[in-house]
C-alpha cells in the first residue's frame, strides 16, 4: 500500500522525507515523490521507480523545512512519472499525497473540468488536490474539512498550501495516518516505521479525524470543527528492529528471528501450574469464555492460514466447532451472526481493508470480534472488542513469516485456555505446554542446517509448477508454503490436502511438476505415504518434509528435508520453517526482489 510521510521542523525536509520513505519501502510501491516548501514555493519532485531513483533527481540544495512524501502502490492509473504523487492543482497552490481509493472521483473530476480545471494524471488522488483548491478560502484545514463531505471512499491524506507555509493538514478515513510529536518538529506518516528514527511519541488518528501541524504545534479535530483531545502513545519498538542488522534481506532476518519472536508471543502467557494459557485482552469473563459454542476466524492471506491452524486446534482439542472464513467473502455474504459464537480477526498489520471491513460488518450484526494483531495501535486492534497482540516485532518483509508462527502461538495458547476450561486434563495440557516450550530450540536446529534446503532450491527453482501437500493440522501449512513460494519466487504453486490430490490435481503430475509433501509421524502418516506413492507411480518428483529417522519416507521420495521429532500437535511450527526457507532460497536463486516482490504490498489497505 501507499506510504505517506510529512514533516514540519527545523531540519532539511527533503532528507527527512526521503529517509522516511525509504523505511516505508517494505510496504511495496512502484513510484515515489516529495514536495518541499522552498521560499513559499511548493517544489514537487517525483518519478516512477525506487527511492534511489528519486534521490538522484532531488537537488542537493533543496532547502525547505516542511514537506510531504509518498510511495505509490498503483490503484488508479498506470505506473509512470505523471501518476506518481505528490499531486498539485492547476494553480500550483495545493499539493497532496493520498493513500486509499476515492470511489466518486470521476463525478467530481467532471464537475471540476467544467469549472476550468485541467488534470495532468489519470489518478483519483489528483482530483482531491483540485477539489481542495476549489474550496480554499484562506484556510487549508477548513478546505480539507469541506472536501471530506464530498469525497466517497478511503483516504489518508497529507496536504500543503502555498499560502500557508510550514503547515501540513492530515485527514484520515479508512487509511492509516499517525502523528509523530518531536521536539520542535512534527511528523505525519502512514505507519510509525517512517518516523521511529525521530520520535516515539505518536497519536493515532481515527477515521474522520483531521490534524493540522506546524513545527511546534498540532491540532486534532473532527469533521465538525470540534477539537479532539487525543492520547499520546509511545511506540514500543526500537529502531534496530526495523533495520536489517547485517542480514541481506528483512525476510531472512525475520525467518531467523522466529525462535525469539515465538518466545515473545508466549512470554507470560503460559501457565505451567494450571497447564493452560493466559491471555489478557480478551475482555471476557471465564463464564463468557465457557459459554462460547462456536468460533469463527476471519482473515486474509497468511493470516488466514494461521487461522486455519487455529480452527483445527480449537475444534480438535478444545472441542469447540471452529472454522475460518476469508475476510473478503465475509463482508459481502450478509453473514448470520450467532449469539453464542465468538469471532476472531487475524491481521499482522491490523490495517488490511478486507479484514477491517469484515470486522465492522460482523460488529454491525452484534458479533463480538477479537483481534489478533501485531501492530499496536493499528485500526483493527483499536476497533476490535478486545484481542491479543502477537508481539512478533515489526515485520518488514512483504512475505509474512514470523507473524505466522506468532499468530499460531496465540491460537495454541487460546486452545489451551479454552480446552482446560472444558475437558482437557492437566496432564494432557502439560504435554502440550511442554511441546510448545521446546519449539524455539527445535526451530534453531532447523535453522542450523539450511544447506540441504538451499541445495534443493537450486535444484528445483526452475520448475514452473509445484504442489504443496499436507493433511490435518498441516494442510494449512501446505497452503502457506505454496503462498510463500508464489509470492516471492513467482513460481506457480498450489497447496492441497494430500488426500485431495487423487480427486483431480494428480492429473497435473508428471516429471515437470514436483510435489512437496509434509509427512509428520502422526496418525495420518501412512495415508500420506500412500499419497506419495500415487505421485511417484506417475513419475512425479517428490520432496518430503519428514521427521528425523523416518527412513521409509526417505526411501520412496527424491529429496528429504528433516525436522526434529516432537508431539504431533506442534508440527505446524516445525513444518512451516523449511517451507519459508525453500521459498526464500528459490527467490534468491531466481534473483527476485525478496523483500518487495512485484505487485505486492505489505498491508493491503484497499479492497
Ligand atoms: C503473506 O505473506 C502476504 N504478505 C499476505 O498474504 C498477507 O498475509 C495478507 O495480506 C494479510 O495481511 P495482514 O496479516 O496484515 O492482514
Coordinates of N, CA, C and O in Angstrom, one line a residue, residues 346-440:
X346 N -7.7 -11.9 12.3 CA -6.3 -12.1 12.4 C -5.6 -11.2 11.4 O -6.0 -11.3 10.2
X347 N -4.8 -10.3 11.8 CA -4.1 -9.4 10.8 C -2.8 -8.9 11.4 O -2.8 -8.2 12.4
X348 N -1.7 -9.2 10.8 CA -0.4 -8.8 11.2 C -0.3 -7.2 11.2 O 0.0 -6.7 12.3
X349 N -0.8 -6.6 10.1 CA -0.7 -5.2 10.0 C -1.8 -4.5 10.8 O -1.6 -3.3 11.2
X350 N -2.9 -5.2 11.0 CA -4.0 -4.5 11.6 C -4.7 -3.5 10.7 O -5.5 -2.7 11.2
X351 N -4.3 -3.5 9.4 CA -4.9 -2.4 8.5 C -5.5 -3.0 7.3 O -6.0 -2.3 6.4
X352 N -5.4 -4.3 7.1 CA -6.0 -5.0 5.9 C -7.4 -4.6 5.7 O -8.3 -4.9 6.6
X353 N -7.7 -4.0 4.6 CA -9.1 -3.4 4.4 C -10.1 -4.6 4.4 O -11.2 -4.5 5.1
X354 N -9.8 -5.7 3.7 CA -10.8 -6.8 3.7 C -11.2 -7.2 5.1 O -12.3 -7.5 5.4
X355 N -10.1 -7.3 5.9 CA -10.4 -7.8 7.3 C -11.0 -6.8 8.2 O -11.9 -7.1 8.9
X356 N -10.7 -5.5 8.0 CA -11.2 -4.4 8.7 C -12.7 -4.3 8.4 O -13.6 -4.3 9.3
X357 N -13.1 -4.3 7.1 CA -14.5 -4.2 6.8 C -15.3 -5.4 7.2 O -16.5 -5.3 7.5
X358 N -14.7 -6.6 7.1 CA -15.4 -7.8 7.6 C -15.7 -7.6 9.1 O -16.8 -7.9 9.5
X359 N -14.7 -7.2 9.8 CA -14.9 -7.0 11.3 C -16.1 -6.0 11.5 O -17.0 -6.3 12.4
X360 N -16.0 -4.9 10.8 CA -17.1 -3.9 11.1 C -18.5 -4.4 10.7 O -19.4 -4.2 11.4
X361 N -18.6 -5.2 9.7 CA -19.9 -5.8 9.3 C -20.3 -6.8 10.3 O -21.5 -6.8 10.7
X362 N -19.4 -7.6 10.9 CA -19.8 -8.5 11.9 C -20.2 -7.8 13.2 O -21.2 -8.1 13.8
X363 N -19.5 -6.7 13.5 CA -19.9 -5.9 14.7 C -21.2 -5.2 14.5 O -22.0 -5.2 15.4
X364 N -21.5 -4.8 13.3 CA -22.8 -4.2 13.0 C -23.9 -5.2 13.3 O -25.0 -4.8 13.7
X365 N -23.6 -6.5 13.1 CA -24.6 -7.5 13.3 C -24.6 -8.1 14.7 O -25.1 -9.1 15.0
X366 N -23.8 -7.4 15.6 CA -23.9 -7.7 17.0 C -22.8 -8.7 17.4 O -22.8 -9.2 18.5
X367 N -21.9 -9.0 16.5 CA -20.9 -10.0 16.9 C -19.8 -9.4 17.8 O -19.6 -8.2 17.8
X368 N -19.3 -10.3 18.7 CA -18.1 -9.9 19.5 C -16.9 -10.3 18.6 O -16.8 -11.5 18.3
X369 N -16.1 -9.4 18.3 CA -14.9 -9.7 17.4 C -13.6 -9.3 18.1 O -13.4 -8.2 18.5
X370 N -12.8 -10.3 18.3 CA -11.5 -10.1 18.9 C -10.4 -10.1 17.9 O -10.5 -10.8 16.9
X371 N -9.4 -9.2 18.1 CA -8.4 -9.1 17.1 C -7.1 -9.7 17.5 O -6.7 -9.7 18.7
X372 N -6.5 -10.4 16.6 CA -5.1 -11.0 16.8 C -4.2 -10.3 15.9 O -4.2 -10.6 14.7
X373 N -3.5 -9.3 16.4 CA -2.7 -8.3 15.5 C -1.3 -8.3 16.0 O -1.0 -8.7 17.1
X374 N -0.5 -7.7 15.2 CA 0.9 -7.4 15.5 C 1.2 -6.0 15.8 O 1.9 -5.6 16.7
X375 N 0.6 -5.1 15.0 CA 1.0 -3.7 15.1 C 0.1 -3.0 16.2 O -1.1 -2.9 16.0
X376 N 0.7 -2.6 17.2 CA 0.0 -1.9 18.3 C -0.6 -0.6 17.8 O 0.0 0.1 17.0
X377 N -1.9 -0.4 18.2 CA -2.5 0.9 17.8 C -3.0 0.8 16.4 O -3.6 1.8 15.9
X378 N -2.9 -0.3 15.7 CA -3.5 -0.4 14.3 C -5.0 -0.3 14.4 O -5.6 -0.6 15.4
X379 N -5.6 -0.1 13.2 CA -7.0 0.2 13.2 C -7.8 -1.0 13.7 O -8.7 -0.9 14.6
X380 N -7.5 -2.2 13.2 CA -8.2 -3.4 13.7 C -8.0 -3.6 15.2 O -9.0 -3.9 15.9
X381 N -6.8 -3.4 15.7 CA -6.5 -3.6 17.1 C -7.4 -2.6 17.9 O -7.9 -3.0 18.9
X382 N -7.5 -1.4 17.4 CA -8.3 -0.4 18.2 C -9.8 -0.5 18.0 O -10.5 -0.3 19.0
X383 N -10.2 -1.0 16.9 CA -11.7 -1.1 16.7 C -12.3 -2.4 17.2 O -13.5 -2.6 17.3
X384 N -11.4 -3.4 17.4 CA -12.0 -4.8 17.8 C -12.5 -4.7 19.3 O -12.2 -3.7 20.0
X385 N -13.2 -5.7 19.7 CA -13.8 -5.7 21.0 C -12.8 -6.2 22.1 O -13.2 -6.6 23.2
X386 N -11.6 -6.3 21.7 CA -10.5 -6.8 22.6 C -9.6 -7.7 21.7 O -9.8 -7.8 20.5
X387 N -8.7 -8.3 22.3 CA -7.8 -9.2 21.5 C -6.5 -9.4 22.1 O -6.2 -9.1 23.2
X388 N -5.6 -9.9 21.2 CA -4.3 -10.3 21.7 C -3.2 -9.9 20.7 O -3.4 -10.1 19.5
X389 N -2.2 -9.2 21.2 CA -1.1 -8.8 20.3 C -0.1 -10.0 20.2 O 0.1 -10.7 21.2
X390 N 0.4 -10.2 19.0 CA 1.3 -11.4 18.9 C 2.8 -11.0 19.2 O 3.6 -11.9 19.3
X391 N 3.1 -9.8 19.4 CA 4.4 -9.3 19.8 C 5.6 -9.9 19.0 O 6.6 -10.2 19.5
X392 N 5.4 -10.0 17.7 CA 6.5 -10.6 16.9 C 7.5 -9.5 16.5 O 8.5 -9.8 15.9
X393 N 7.2 -8.2 16.9 CA 8.1 -7.1 16.5 C 7.8 -6.8 15.0 O 7.1 -7.5 14.4
X394 N 8.3 -5.6 14.6 CA 7.9 -5.2 13.2 C 8.2 -6.2 12.2 O 9.4 -6.7 12.1
X395 N 7.3 -6.6 11.3 CA 7.5 -7.5 10.2 C 7.6 -6.7 8.9 O 6.6 -6.1 8.5
X396 N 8.8 -6.5 8.4 CA 9.0 -5.6 7.3 C 8.9 -6.2 6.0 O 8.3 -5.7 5.0
X397 N 9.4 -7.4 5.8 CA 9.3 -8.1 4.5 C 7.9 -8.3 4.1 O 7.0 -8.6 5.0
X398 N 7.6 -8.1 2.9 CA 6.2 -8.3 2.4 C 5.7 -9.7 2.7 O 4.6 -10.0 3.1
X399 N 6.6 -10.7 2.5 CA 6.2 -12.1 2.8 C 6.2 -12.3 4.3 O 7.2 -12.2 5.0
X400 N 5.1 -12.7 4.8 CA 4.9 -12.9 6.2 C 5.5 -14.2 6.7 O 5.2 -15.3 6.1
X401 N 6.4 -14.2 7.7 CA 7.0 -15.4 8.2 C 6.8 -15.5 9.7 O 6.1 -16.3 10.2
X402 N 7.5 -14.6 10.4 CA 7.5 -14.7 11.9 C 6.1 -14.4 12.4 O 5.7 -14.9 13.5
X403 N 5.4 -13.6 11.7 CA 4.0 -13.3 12.1 C 3.2 -14.6 12.1 O 2.4 -14.8 13.0
X404 N 3.4 -15.4 11.1 CA 2.6 -16.7 11.1 C 2.9 -17.5 12.3 O 1.9 -18.0 13.0
X405 N 4.1 -17.7 12.7 CA 4.4 -18.6 13.8 C 4.0 -17.9 15.1 O 3.6 -18.6 16.1
X406 N 4.0 -16.6 15.2 CA 3.5 -15.9 16.4 C 1.9 -15.9 16.4 O 1.3 -16.1 17.5
X407 N 1.3 -15.9 15.3 CA -0.2 -16.0 15.2 C -0.6 -17.4 15.7 O -1.5 -17.5 16.5
X408 N 0.1 -18.4 15.2 CA -0.4 -19.7 15.6 C 0.0 -19.9 17.1 O -0.7 -20.7 17.8
X409 N 1.0 -19.2 17.6 CA 1.3 -19.3 19.0 C 0.1 -18.9 19.9 O -0.2 -19.5 20.9
X410 N -0.5 -17.8 19.4 CA -1.7 -17.3 20.2 C -2.8 -18.3 20.1 O -3.5 -18.5 21.1
X411 N -2.9 -18.9 19.0 CA -4.0 -20.0 18.9 C -3.7 -21.2 19.7 O -4.6 -21.8 20.3
X412 N -2.4 -21.5 19.9 CA -2.1 -22.6 20.8 C -2.5 -22.3 22.2 O -3.1 -23.1 23.0
X413 N -2.2 -21.0 22.6 CA -2.5 -20.6 24.0 C -4.0 -20.5 24.2 O -4.5 -20.9 25.2
X414 N -4.7 -20.0 23.2 CA -6.2 -19.9 23.3 C -6.8 -21.2 23.4 O -7.7 -21.5 24.2
X415 N -6.3 -22.2 22.6 CA -6.8 -23.6 22.6 C -6.6 -24.2 24.0 O -7.5 -24.8 24.6
X416 N -5.4 -24.0 24.5 CA -5.1 -24.5 25.9 C -6.1 -23.9 26.9 O -6.7 -24.6 27.7
X417 N -6.3 -22.6 26.8 CA -7.1 -21.9 27.8 C -8.6 -22.5 27.7 O -9.2 -22.9 28.7
X418 N -9.1 -22.5 26.5 CA -10.5 -23.0 26.3 C -10.7 -24.5 26.6 O -11.7 -24.9 27.1
X419 N -9.6 -25.2 26.2 CA -9.7 -26.7 26.4 C -9.7 -27.1 27.9 O -10.4 -27.9 28.4
X420 N -8.8 -26.4 28.6 CA -8.6 -26.7 30.0 C -9.8 -26.2 30.8 O -10.1 -26.8 31.9
X421 N -10.5 -25.2 30.3 CA -11.8 -24.8 30.9 C -12.8 -25.9 30.7 O -13.8 -25.9 31.5
X422 N -12.7 -26.7 29.7 CA -13.7 -27.7 29.4 C -13.2 -29.1 29.9 O -13.3 -29.4 31.1
X423 N -12.6 -29.9 29.1 CA -12.4 -31.3 29.5 C -11.0 -31.7 29.4 O -10.6 -32.8 29.9
X424 N -10.1 -30.9 28.9 CA -8.7 -31.3 28.7 C -8.1 -31.4 30.1 O -8.1 -30.5 30.9
X425 N -7.5 -32.6 30.4 CA -6.9 -32.8 31.7 C -5.6 -32.0 31.9 O -5.0 -31.6 30.9
X426 N -5.2 -31.9 33.2 CA -4.0 -31.2 33.5 C -2.8 -31.9 32.8 O -2.0 -31.3 32.1
X427 N -2.8 -33.2 32.9 CA -1.7 -34.0 32.3 C -1.6 -33.7 30.7 O -0.5 -33.5 30.2
X428 N -2.7 -33.8 30.1 CA -2.7 -33.6 28.6 C -2.4 -32.2 28.3 O -1.7 -31.9 27.3
X429 N -2.8 -31.3 29.1 CA -2.5 -29.9 28.9 C -1.0 -29.6 29.1 O -0.4 -29.0 28.3
X430 N -0.4 -30.3 30.1 CA 1.0 -30.1 30.3 C 1.8 -30.7 29.2 O 2.9 -30.1 28.8
X431 N 1.3 -31.7 28.6 CA 2.1 -32.3 27.4 C 2.1 -31.3 26.3 O 3.2 -31.1 25.6
X432 N 1.1 -30.6 26.1 CA 1.0 -29.5 25.0 C 2.0 -28.4 25.4 O 2.7 -27.9 24.6
X433 N 1.9 -28.0 26.7 CA 2.8 -26.9 27.1 C 4.2 -27.3 26.9 O 5.0 -26.5 26.4
X434 N 4.6 -28.5 27.3 CA 6.0 -29.0 27.1 C 6.4 -28.9 25.6 O 7.5 -28.5 25.3
X435 N 5.5 -29.3 24.8 CA 5.8 -29.4 23.3 C 6.0 -28.0 22.8 O 6.9 -27.7 22.0
X436 N 5.1 -27.0 23.3 CA 5.3 -25.6 22.8 C 6.6 -25.0 23.3 O 7.3 -24.4 22.5
X437 N 7.0 -25.3 24.5 CA 8.2 -24.7 25.1 C 9.5 -25.3 24.4 O 10.5 -24.6 24.4
X438 N 9.4 -26.5 23.8 CA 10.5 -27.0 23.1 C 10.7 -26.4 21.7 O 11.7 -26.5 21.0
X439 N 9.6 -25.8 21.2 CA 9.6 -25.3 19.7 C 10.8 -24.4 19.4 O 11.5 -24.6 18.4
X440 N 11.1 -23.4 20.2 CA 12.1 -22.4 19.8 C 13.5 -23.1 19.5 O 14.1 -22.9 18.5

